[in-house]
mmCIF file of C-alpha atoms in Angstrom:
data_model
loop_
_atom_site.group_PDB
_atom_site.id
_atom_site.type_symbol
_atom_site.label_atom_id
_atom_site.label_comp_id
_atom_site.label_asym_id
_atom_site.label_seq_id
_atom_site.Cartn_x
_atom_site.Cartn_y
_atom_site.Cartn_z
ATOM 1 C CA MET A 210 25.987 -14.489 -3.957
ATOM 2 C CA LYS A 211 22.688 -16.487 -4.514
ATOM 3 C CA ALA A 212 19.289 -14.293 -4.422
ATOM 4 C CA LEU A 213 15.774 -15.484 -4.389
ATOM 5 C CA LEU A 214 13.164 -12.847 -6.097
ATOM 6 C CA MET A 215 9.666 -13.190 -5.478
ATOM 7 C CA LEU A 216 7.332 -10.681 -7.307
ATOM 8 C CA ARG A 217 3.562 -10.686 -8.407
ATOM 9 C CA ASP A 218 3.293 -12.129 -11.653
ATOM 10 C CA ALA A 219 2.418 -8.517 -13.338
ATOM 11 C CA PHE A 220 5.627 -7.163 -12.148
ATOM 12 C CA TYR A 221 7.920 -9.379 -14.124
ATOM 13 C CA GLU A 222 5.560 -8.707 -17.218
ATOM 14 C CA ALA A 223 6.103 -4.801 -16.463
ATOM 15 C CA ASN A 224 9.641 -4.918 -16.269
ATOM 16 C CA PRO A 225 10.920 -7.971 -18.506
ATOM 17 C CA ASN A 226 14.679 -6.672 -18.010
ATOM 18 C CA LEU A 227 14.815 -7.002 -14.156
ATOM 19 C CA ILE A 228 15.974 -10.785 -13.819
ATOM 20 C CA GLN A 229 18.607 -10.059 -16.662
ATOM 21 C CA ASP A 230 19.721 -6.976 -14.853
ATOM 22 C CA ILE A 231 20.340 -8.772 -11.448
ATOM 23 C CA ARG A 232 22.094 -11.534 -12.865
ATOM 24 C CA GLY A 233 24.088 -9.388 -14.788
ATOM 25 C CA LEU A 234 25.519 -8.483 -11.628
ATOM 26 C CA GLY A 235 26.924 -11.682 -11.249
ATOM 27 C CA VAL A 236 24.263 -13.106 -8.997
ATOM 28 C CA GLN A 237 22.858 -16.618 -9.132
ATOM 29 C CA LEU A 238 19.020 -15.523 -9.176
ATOM 30 C CA THR A 239 16.074 -17.697 -8.767
ATOM 31 C CA SER A 240 12.651 -16.120 -9.657
ATOM 32 C CA LEU A 241 9.293 -17.322 -8.132
ATOM 33 C CA TYR A 242 6.270 -16.051 -9.468
ATOM 34 C CA THR A 243 3.711 -15.498 -6.422
ATOM 35 C CA ASP A 244 0.321 -14.796 -7.759
ATOM 36 C CA ASN A 245 -0.770 -18.360 -7.104
ATOM 37 C CA GLY A 246 0.940 -18.682 -3.906
ATOM 38 C CA ILE A 247 3.651 -20.931 -2.700
ATOM 39 C CA SER A 248 3.390 -23.431 0.052
ATOM 40 C CA LYS A 249 5.373 -22.721 3.505
ATOM 41 C CA LYS A 250 7.427 -26.231 3.042
ATOM 42 C CA ASP A 251 8.251 -24.928 -0.608
ATOM 43 C CA LEU A 252 9.142 -21.728 0.330
ATOM 44 C CA LEU A 253 11.546 -22.644 3.405
ATOM 45 C CA LYS A 254 13.208 -25.051 0.999
ATOM 46 C CA GLN A 255 13.818 -22.071 -1.451
ATOM 47 C CA VAL A 256 15.549 -19.988 1.064
ATOM 48 C CA GLU A 257 17.654 -22.285 2.633
ATOM 49 C CA ASN A 258 21.191 -20.948 0.783
ATOM 50 C CA VAL A 259 20.346 -17.435 -0.494
ATOM 51 C CA ASP A 260 21.957 -14.417 0.684
ATOM 52 C CA ILE A 261 19.486 -11.911 -0.711
ATOM 53 C CA ILE A 262 15.941 -12.016 -0.935
ATOM 54 C CA VAL A 263 13.985 -9.628 -2.827
ATOM 55 C CA VAL A 264 10.093 -9.842 -1.927
ATOM 56 C CA ALA A 265 6.915 -8.201 -2.634
ATOM 57 C CA VAL A 266 3.944 -9.244 -0.659
ATOM 58 C CA VAL A 267 5.396 -13.006 0.465
ATOM 59 C CA ARG A 268 5.256 -12.883 4.173
ATOM 60 C CA ILE A 269 9.074 -13.014 5.508
ATOM 61 C CA ASP A 270 8.387 -14.035 9.090
ATOM 62 C CA LYS A 271 10.888 -15.468 12.195
ATOM 63 C CA GLU A 272 10.518 -19.031 10.751
ATOM 64 C CA LEU A 273 11.669 -18.354 7.360
ATOM 65 C CA ILE A 274 14.495 -16.137 8.524
ATOM 66 C CA ASP A 275 15.661 -18.662 10.838
ATOM 67 C CA HIS A 276 15.314 -21.150 8.018
ATOM 68 C CA ALA A 277 17.518 -18.888 5.441
ATOM 69 C CA ARG A 278 20.967 -19.864 7.522
ATOM 70 C CA ASN A 279 22.878 -17.372 4.817
ATOM 71 C CA LEU A 280 20.699 -14.554 4.681
ATOM 72 C CA LYS A 281 22.311 -11.070 4.785
ATOM 73 C CA TYR A 282 19.991 -8.766 2.863
ATOM 74 C CA ILE A 283 16.167 -8.317 2.074
ATOM 75 C CA LEU A 284 14.899 -5.898 -0.281
ATOM 76 C CA LYS A 285 11.280 -4.894 -0.277
ATOM 77 C CA PHE A 286 10.068 -4.497 -3.840
ATOM 78 C CA GLY A 287 7.974 -1.501 -2.996
ATOM 79 C CA ALA A 288 7.347 0.774 0.068
ATOM 80 C CA GLY A 289 5.131 -0.636 2.717
ATOM 81 C CA TYR A 290 7.209 -3.554 4.691
ATOM 82 C CA ASP A 291 4.568 -4.938 7.052
ATOM 83 C CA ASN A 292 4.905 -8.217 5.595
ATOM 84 C CA ILE A 293 8.579 -8.516 6.905
ATOM 85 C CA ASP A 294 9.848 -9.138 10.356
ATOM 86 C CA VAL A 295 12.189 -6.328 10.361
ATOM 87 C CA ALA A 296 12.758 -6.225 13.847
ATOM 88 C CA TYR A 297 13.706 -9.826 13.822
ATOM 89 C CA ALA A 298 15.800 -9.632 10.853
ATOM 90 C CA GLN A 299 17.720 -6.913 12.481
ATOM 91 C CA GLN A 300 18.523 -8.574 15.602
ATOM 92 C CA LYS A 301 19.954 -11.397 13.304
ATOM 93 C CA GLY A 302 22.500 -8.748 11.366
ATOM 94 C CA ILE A 303 20.310 -8.683 8.258
ATOM 95 C CA THR A 304 19.907 -5.554 6.524
ATOM 96 C CA VAL A 305 16.303 -4.455 5.331
ATOM 97 C CA THR A 306 15.844 -2.033 2.625
ATOM 98 C CA ASN A 307 12.951 -0.733 0.541
ATOM 99 C CA ALA A 308 12.069 1.208 -2.181
ATOM 100 C CA LEU A 309 10.606 4.271 -0.541
ATOM 101 C CA GLY A 310 8.674 6.680 -2.811
ATOM 102 C CA GLN A 311 8.965 4.982 -6.207
ATOM 103 C CA ASN A 312 5.465 3.835 -6.222
ATOM 104 C CA ALA A 313 3.831 7.372 -4.651
ATOM 105 C CA SER A 314 2.730 8.592 -8.234
ATOM 106 C CA SER A 315 0.769 5.575 -9.002
ATOM 107 C CA ALA A 316 -0.664 5.391 -5.465
ATOM 108 C CA ALA A 317 -1.798 8.673 -5.801
ATOM 109 C CA ASP A 318 -3.545 8.281 -9.289
ATOM 110 C CA LEU A 319 -5.385 5.673 -7.814
ATOM 111 C CA ALA A 320 -6.453 7.493 -4.943
ATOM 112 C CA PHE A 321 -8.207 9.972 -7.106
ATOM 113 C CA GLY A 322 -9.453 7.490 -9.295
ATOM 114 C CA LEU A 323 -11.241 5.512 -6.890
ATOM 115 C CA MET A 324 -12.305 9.037 -5.439
ATOM 116 C CA LEU A 325 -13.892 10.107 -8.641
ATOM 117 C CA ALA A 326 -15.238 6.219 -9.091
ATOM 118 C CA ALA A 327 -17.090 6.247 -5.911
ATOM 119 C CA ALA A 328 -18.346 10.181 -6.153
ATOM 120 C CA ARG A 329 -19.645 9.306 -9.679
ATOM 121 C CA SER A 330 -20.716 5.714 -9.384
ATOM 122 C CA ILE A 331 -18.594 4.895 -12.847
ATOM 123 C CA PRO A 332 -18.256 1.247 -11.935
ATOM 124 C CA PHE A 333 -21.645 0.695 -11.445
ATOM 125 C CA LYS A 334 -22.699 2.677 -14.156
ATOM 126 C CA ASP A 335 -20.353 0.663 -16.491
ATOM 127 C CA LYS A 336 -21.851 -2.286 -15.419
ATOM 128 C CA GLU A 337 -25.405 -1.272 -16.007
ATOM 129 C CA ILE A 338 -24.478 -0.279 -19.313
ATOM 130 C CA LYS A 339 -22.712 -3.640 -19.971
ATOM 131 C CA GLU A 340 -26.065 -5.567 -19.093
ATOM 132 C CA LYS A 341 -28.065 -3.126 -21.407
ATOM 133 C CA HIS A 342 -29.520 -1.001 -18.794
ATOM 134 C CA TRP A 343 -29.358 2.649 -18.928
ATOM 135 C CA GLU A 344 -30.107 4.921 -15.652
ATOM 136 C CA LEU A 345 -29.329 8.410 -14.428
ATOM 137 C CA SER A 346 -27.668 8.655 -11.241
ATOM 138 C CA VAL A 347 -26.693 12.005 -9.947
ATOM 139 C CA GLY A 348 -23.328 11.936 -8.024
ATOM 140 C CA ASN A 349 -20.572 14.698 -6.475
ATOM 141 C CA GLU A 350 -17.942 17.067 -7.754
ATOM 142 C CA MET A 351 -14.729 16.984 -6.212
ATOM 143 C CA GLU A 352 -14.154 20.745 -6.596
ATOM 144 C CA GLY A 353 -14.187 22.687 -3.108
ATOM 145 C CA LYS A 354 -14.538 19.371 -1.226
ATOM 146 C CA ARG A 355 -12.748 19.157 1.850
ATOM 147 C CA LEU A 356 -10.147 16.170 1.527
ATOM 148 C CA GLY A 357 -8.349 14.941 4.566
ATOM 149 C CA ILE A 358 -5.282 12.918 4.036
ATOM 150 C CA ILE A 359 -4.251 10.394 6.974
ATOM 151 C CA GLY A 360 -0.261 10.049 6.324
ATOM 152 C CA PHE A 361 1.394 12.890 4.923
ATOM 153 C CA GLY A 362 4.322 10.809 3.576
ATOM 154 C CA ALA A 363 5.289 10.519 -0.348
ATOM 155 C CA ILE A 364 1.913 9.145 -1.268
ATOM 156 C CA GLY A 365 0.060 11.496 1.104
ATOM 157 C CA LYS A 366 2.023 14.550 -0.530
ATOM 158 C CA ALA A 367 1.243 13.000 -3.853
ATOM 159 C CA ILE A 368 -2.315 12.924 -3.497
ATOM 160 C CA ALA A 369 -2.239 16.702 -2.089
ATOM 161 C CA LYS A 370 -0.722 17.783 -5.230
ATOM 162 C CA ARG A 371 -3.225 16.361 -7.297
ATOM 163 C CA ALA A 372 -6.144 17.801 -5.007
ATOM 164 C CA THR A 373 -4.872 21.420 -5.915
ATOM 165 C CA GLY A 374 -5.673 20.791 -9.522
ATOM 166 C CA PHE A 375 -9.452 19.892 -8.367
ATOM 167 C CA ASP A 376 -9.716 23.436 -6.119
ATOM 168 C CA MET A 377 -10.020 20.812 -2.966
ATOM 169 C CA LYS A 378 -9.448 21.825 0.691
ATOM 170 C CA THR A 379 -7.083 19.869 2.096
ATOM 171 C CA VAL A 380 -5.999 18.865 5.651
ATOM 172 C CA ALA A 381 -3.492 15.996 6.902
ATOM 173 C CA PHE A 382 -3.166 14.113 9.962
ATOM 174 C CA GLY A 383 0.184 12.317 10.845
ATOM 175 C CA ASN A 384 3.115 11.898 12.863
ATOM 176 C CA TYR A 385 5.306 13.068 9.831
ATOM 177 C CA LYS A 386 4.663 16.853 9.280
ATOM 178 C CA ASP A 387 6.484 18.637 6.240
ATOM 179 C CA TYR A 388 5.923 21.773 6.878
ATOM 180 C CA GLU A 389 7.375 23.314 3.538
ATOM 181 C CA ILE A 390 5.756 21.345 1.065
ATOM 182 C CA ALA A 391 2.380 21.502 3.039
ATOM 183 C CA ASP A 392 2.413 25.308 2.483
ATOM 184 C CA LYS A 393 3.136 24.990 -0.989
ATOM 185 C CA LEU A 394 0.329 22.641 -1.410
ATOM 186 C CA GLN A 395 -1.897 24.649 1.154
ATOM 187 C CA VAL A 396 -2.423 21.671 3.293
ATOM 188 C CA GLN A 397 -3.284 22.424 7.040
ATOM 189 C CA PHE A 398 -2.155 19.585 9.531
ATOM 190 C CA VAL A 399 -5.028 18.926 11.844
ATOM 191 C CA GLU A 400 -5.856 16.477 14.419
ATOM 192 C CA LEU A 401 -7.306 13.165 13.545
ATOM 193 C CA GLU A 402 -11.127 14.092 15.375
ATOM 194 C CA GLU A 403 -11.217 17.397 13.135
ATOM 195 C CA LEU A 404 -10.255 15.353 9.865
ATOM 196 C CA LEU A 405 -12.519 12.750 10.205
ATOM 197 C CA LYS A 406 -15.621 15.086 11.293
ATOM 198 C CA THR A 407 -15.033 17.729 8.553
ATOM 199 C CA SER A 408 -13.879 15.907 5.509
ATOM 200 C CA ASP A 409 -15.921 14.789 2.410
ATOM 201 C CA PHE A 410 -13.158 12.343 1.511
ATOM 202 C CA ILE A 411 -10.890 10.678 3.641
ATOM 203 C CA VAL A 412 -7.862 9.046 2.212
ATOM 204 C CA LEU A 413 -5.481 6.452 4.232
ATOM 205 C CA SER A 414 -2.121 6.766 2.812
ATOM 206 C CA THR A 415 -0.110 5.723 6.330
ATOM 207 C CA THR A 416 2.367 2.956 7.197
ATOM 208 C CA ILE A 417 0.575 0.691 9.369
ATOM 209 C CA HIS A 418 1.879 -0.225 12.841
ATOM 210 C CA ASP A 419 0.643 -1.311 16.380
ATOM 211 C CA LYS A 420 -0.509 1.937 17.461
ATOM 212 C CA ASN A 421 -2.764 2.729 14.285
ATOM 213 C CA ARG A 422 -3.951 -1.138 13.469
ATOM 214 C CA GLN A 423 -7.990 -0.680 12.828
ATOM 215 C CA MET A 424 -7.938 3.377 13.348
ATOM 216 C CA ILE A 425 -10.613 3.129 11.309
ATOM 217 C CA ASN A 426 -13.427 1.449 13.528
ATOM 218 C CA ARG A 427 -17.016 1.802 14.728
ATOM 219 C CA ASP A 428 -16.028 4.761 16.582
ATOM 220 C CA SER A 429 -14.124 6.743 13.978
ATOM 221 C CA LEU A 430 -16.825 6.190 11.395
ATOM 222 C CA ARG A 431 -19.471 7.242 13.748
ATOM 223 C CA LEU A 432 -17.402 10.978 13.412
ATOM 224 C CA MET A 433 -17.420 11.430 9.659
ATOM 225 C CA LYS A 434 -20.176 12.924 7.752
ATOM 226 C CA LYS A 435 -22.858 10.923 6.627
ATOM 227 C CA THR A 436 -21.853 11.857 2.995
ATOM 228 C CA ALA A 437 -18.487 11.078 3.583
ATOM 229 C CA PHE A 438 -15.832 8.585 1.314
ATOM 230 C CA LEU A 439 -13.674 6.209 2.763
ATOM 231 C CA ILE A 440 -10.667 5.507 0.256
ATOM 232 C CA ASN A 441 -7.593 3.191 1.522
ATOM 233 C CA VAL A 442 -4.665 2.900 -0.723
ATOM 234 C CA SER A 443 -2.498 1.903 2.151
ATOM 235 C CA ARG A 444 -2.897 -1.518 4.176
ATOM 236 C CA GLY A 445 -6.174 -3.167 4.692
ATOM 237 C CA GLY A 446 -5.327 -3.641 8.656
ATOM 238 C CA LEU A 447 -5.926 0.092 8.819
ATOM 239 C CA VAL A 448 -9.786 -0.661 9.134
ATOM 240 C CA ASN A 449 -11.615 -2.827 11.201
ATOM 241 C CA GLU A 450 -13.622 -4.462 8.097
ATOM 242 C CA HIS A 451 -16.758 -5.611 10.134
ATOM 243 C CA ASP A 452 -17.652 -2.388 11.551
ATOM 244 C CA LEU A 453 -17.101 -0.625 8.013
ATOM 245 C CA ILE A 454 -19.476 -3.181 6.763
ATOM 246 C CA GLU A 455 -21.585 -2.189 9.628
ATOM 247 C CA ALA A 456 -21.624 1.532 8.717
ATOM 248 C CA LEU A 457 -22.032 1.131 4.954
ATOM 249 C CA LYS A 458 -25.282 -0.690 5.419
ATOM 250 C CA GLN A 459 -26.545 1.586 7.837
ATOM 251 C CA ASN A 460 -25.348 4.328 5.981
ATOM 252 C CA VAL A 461 -23.287 5.882 8.246
ATOM 253 C CA ILE A 462 -21.202 7.226 5.716
ATOM 254 C CA ARG A 463 -21.885 7.073 2.030
ATOM 255 C CA GLY A 464 -19.311 4.712 0.695
ATOM 256 C CA ALA A 465 -15.791 3.500 0.470
ATOM 257 C CA ALA A 466 -13.338 2.604 -2.288
ATOM 258 C CA LEU A 467 -10.601 0.250 -1.235
ATOM 259 C CA ASP A 468 -7.612 -1.182 -2.686
ATOM 260 C CA VAL A 469 -6.446 -3.299 0.247
ATOM 261 C CA PHE A 470 -8.074 -5.648 2.562
ATOM 262 C CA GLU A 471 -6.986 -7.291 5.849
ATOM 263 C CA THR A 472 -6.664 -10.827 3.984
ATOM 264 C CA GLU A 473 -5.673 -10.727 0.261
ATOM 265 C CA PRO A 474 -7.294 -11.737 -1.844
ATOM 266 C CA THR A 475 -10.437 -10.890 -0.001
ATOM 267 C CA THR A 476 -13.232 -13.425 -0.152
ATOM 268 C CA GLY A 477 -15.309 -11.277 2.503
ATOM 269 C CA GLU A 478 -18.499 -9.555 2.170
ATOM 270 C CA LEU A 479 -17.182 -6.025 2.122
ATOM 271 C CA ALA A 480 -15.821 -5.817 -1.421
ATOM 272 C CA TYR A 481 -19.229 -6.944 -2.705
ATOM 273 C CA LEU A 482 -21.133 -4.150 -1.073
ATOM 274 C CA PRO A 483 -23.377 -1.973 -3.644
ATOM 275 C CA ASN A 484 -21.707 1.235 -2.385
ATOM 276 C CA VAL A 485 -18.202 -0.265 -2.279
ATOM 277 C CA VAL A 486 -15.854 0.052 -5.161
ATOM 278 C CA ALA A 487 -12.819 -2.559 -4.890
ATOM 279 C CA THR A 488 -9.519 -3.253 -6.587
ATOM 280 C CA PRO A 489 -6.956 -5.915 -5.832
ATOM 281 C CA HIS A 490 -3.871 -4.274 -4.324
ATOM 282 C CA ILE A 491 -3.253 -2.401 -7.380
ATOM 283 C CA GLY A 492 -1.735 0.693 -6.269
ATOM 284 C CA GLY A 493 1.721 0.429 -7.093
ATOM 285 C CA ALA A 494 0.972 -1.532 -10.243
ATOM 286 C CA THR A 495 1.940 0.547 -13.172
ATOM 287 C CA VAL A 496 4.647 -0.019 -15.580
ATOM 288 C CA GLU A 497 6.240 3.025 -14.340
ATOM 289 C CA ALA A 498 6.301 2.327 -10.804
ATOM 290 C CA VAL A 499 7.530 -1.292 -11.308
ATOM 291 C CA ARG A 500 10.450 -0.089 -13.360
ATOM 292 C CA ARG A 501 11.629 2.670 -10.946
ATOM 293 C CA THR A 502 11.538 -0.042 -7.934
ATOM 294 C CA GLY A 503 13.420 -2.484 -10.439
ATOM 295 C CA GLN A 504 16.131 0.307 -10.991
ATOM 296 C CA VAL A 505 16.350 0.622 -7.022
ATOM 297 C CA THR A 506 16.304 -3.146 -6.575
ATOM 298 C CA SER A 507 19.306 -3.628 -8.782
ATOM 299 C CA ASP A 508 21.060 -0.738 -8.080
ATOM 300 C CA ASN A 509 21.047 -1.493 -4.080
ATOM 301 C CA ILE A 510 22.229 -5.222 -4.701
ATOM 302 C CA ALA A 511 24.801 -3.734 -6.701
ATOM 303 C CA ARG A 512 26.118 -1.692 -4.012
ATOM 304 C CA PHE A 513 25.385 -4.317 -1.439
ATOM 305 C CA ILE A 514 27.800 -6.673 -3.448
ATOM 306 C CA LYS A 515 30.505 -3.936 -3.510
ATOM 307 C CA GLY A 516 30.030 -3.119 -0.036
ATOM 308 C CA GLU A 517 29.016 0.482 -0.463
ATOM 309 C CA GLU A 518 26.319 2.577 1.220
ATOM 310 C CA LEU A 519 22.662 1.083 0.453
ATOM 311 C CA ARG A 520 19.944 3.346 -0.328
ATOM 312 C CA TYR A 521 16.350 3.372 1.896
ATOM 313 C CA VAL A 522 17.830 1.275 4.716
ATOM 314 C CA ILE A 523 15.007 0.767 7.220
ATOM 315 C CA PRO A 524 16.542 2.238 10.596
ATOM 316 C CA PRO A 525 16.299 -0.148 13.699
ATOM 317 C CA THR A 526 12.622 -0.460 14.943
ATOM 318 C CA SER A 527 12.445 -2.565 17.860
ATOM 319 C CA THR A 528 14.217 -5.558 19.564
ATOM 320 C CA LYS A 529 11.274 -7.427 19.667
ATOM 321 C CA SER A 530 10.105 -9.768 16.872
ATOM 322 C CA THR A 531 6.990 -8.114 15.256
ATOM 323 C CA ILE A 532 5.846 -11.013 13.069
#
């Protein structure tokens, strides 16, 4: 059994035993460090004879899947699998799994870090101090504020749980409604328009698909309070970046804190605006999350080799290719 492992450089450092663990299963493993990119030509050569692909952010599209003639199994090293053409893989009989929920705590921690950073201008004050400039600024408290969570999956629930410690009033919107957990965390489900109009902090923690792509746009931004902050720890494609830039420049909303962008690494204007806090897609990048995800990965590879039932199998999505 041959496998190709493609992870961000820091993931290998956070889980140094992962390669050894997979090879210990009798797998012939090739590992690639992907932060500096890999050409499509080289990538196609690497996948020619593999049975298994483990991938973090590299794009697994129709061309690559067709080129990997022996490919039987794709494992997403994380939760969101929008970089994989799942529908086409499934058409070809290739199983796709992810590591659902393993990075929920990490992403929720970051969401609150971003909220606090934006509300209190922490990055900007730090930069001023380092430039030997001391100036008071007045920010906002979290206590008593209304938090709107778009997407109430594992990450959304973890964010709501943390919000209870800040005595925030939490509302949520999404197709998936876990009323039992919402009741325990005092979360109220509302329609999207109400969430946008009434929330002081709006956090995007939903998966991306064709129906919600660029759901944050000129119209939805103008529904928000002028004092509101937009937080995105999900996917950059949920936001129309041109419209958000315009809204931030015109003070339609107070600020944004973004861990994800439409194109990564981002080189656009958005990340450099003075009322934006930006991080380089680090939501799931903690030692704990990487190790949990690594355990799920090696466990599922072992199950696959033995012909046992896999965990976190992505259900059939469509008969149509999506990438």
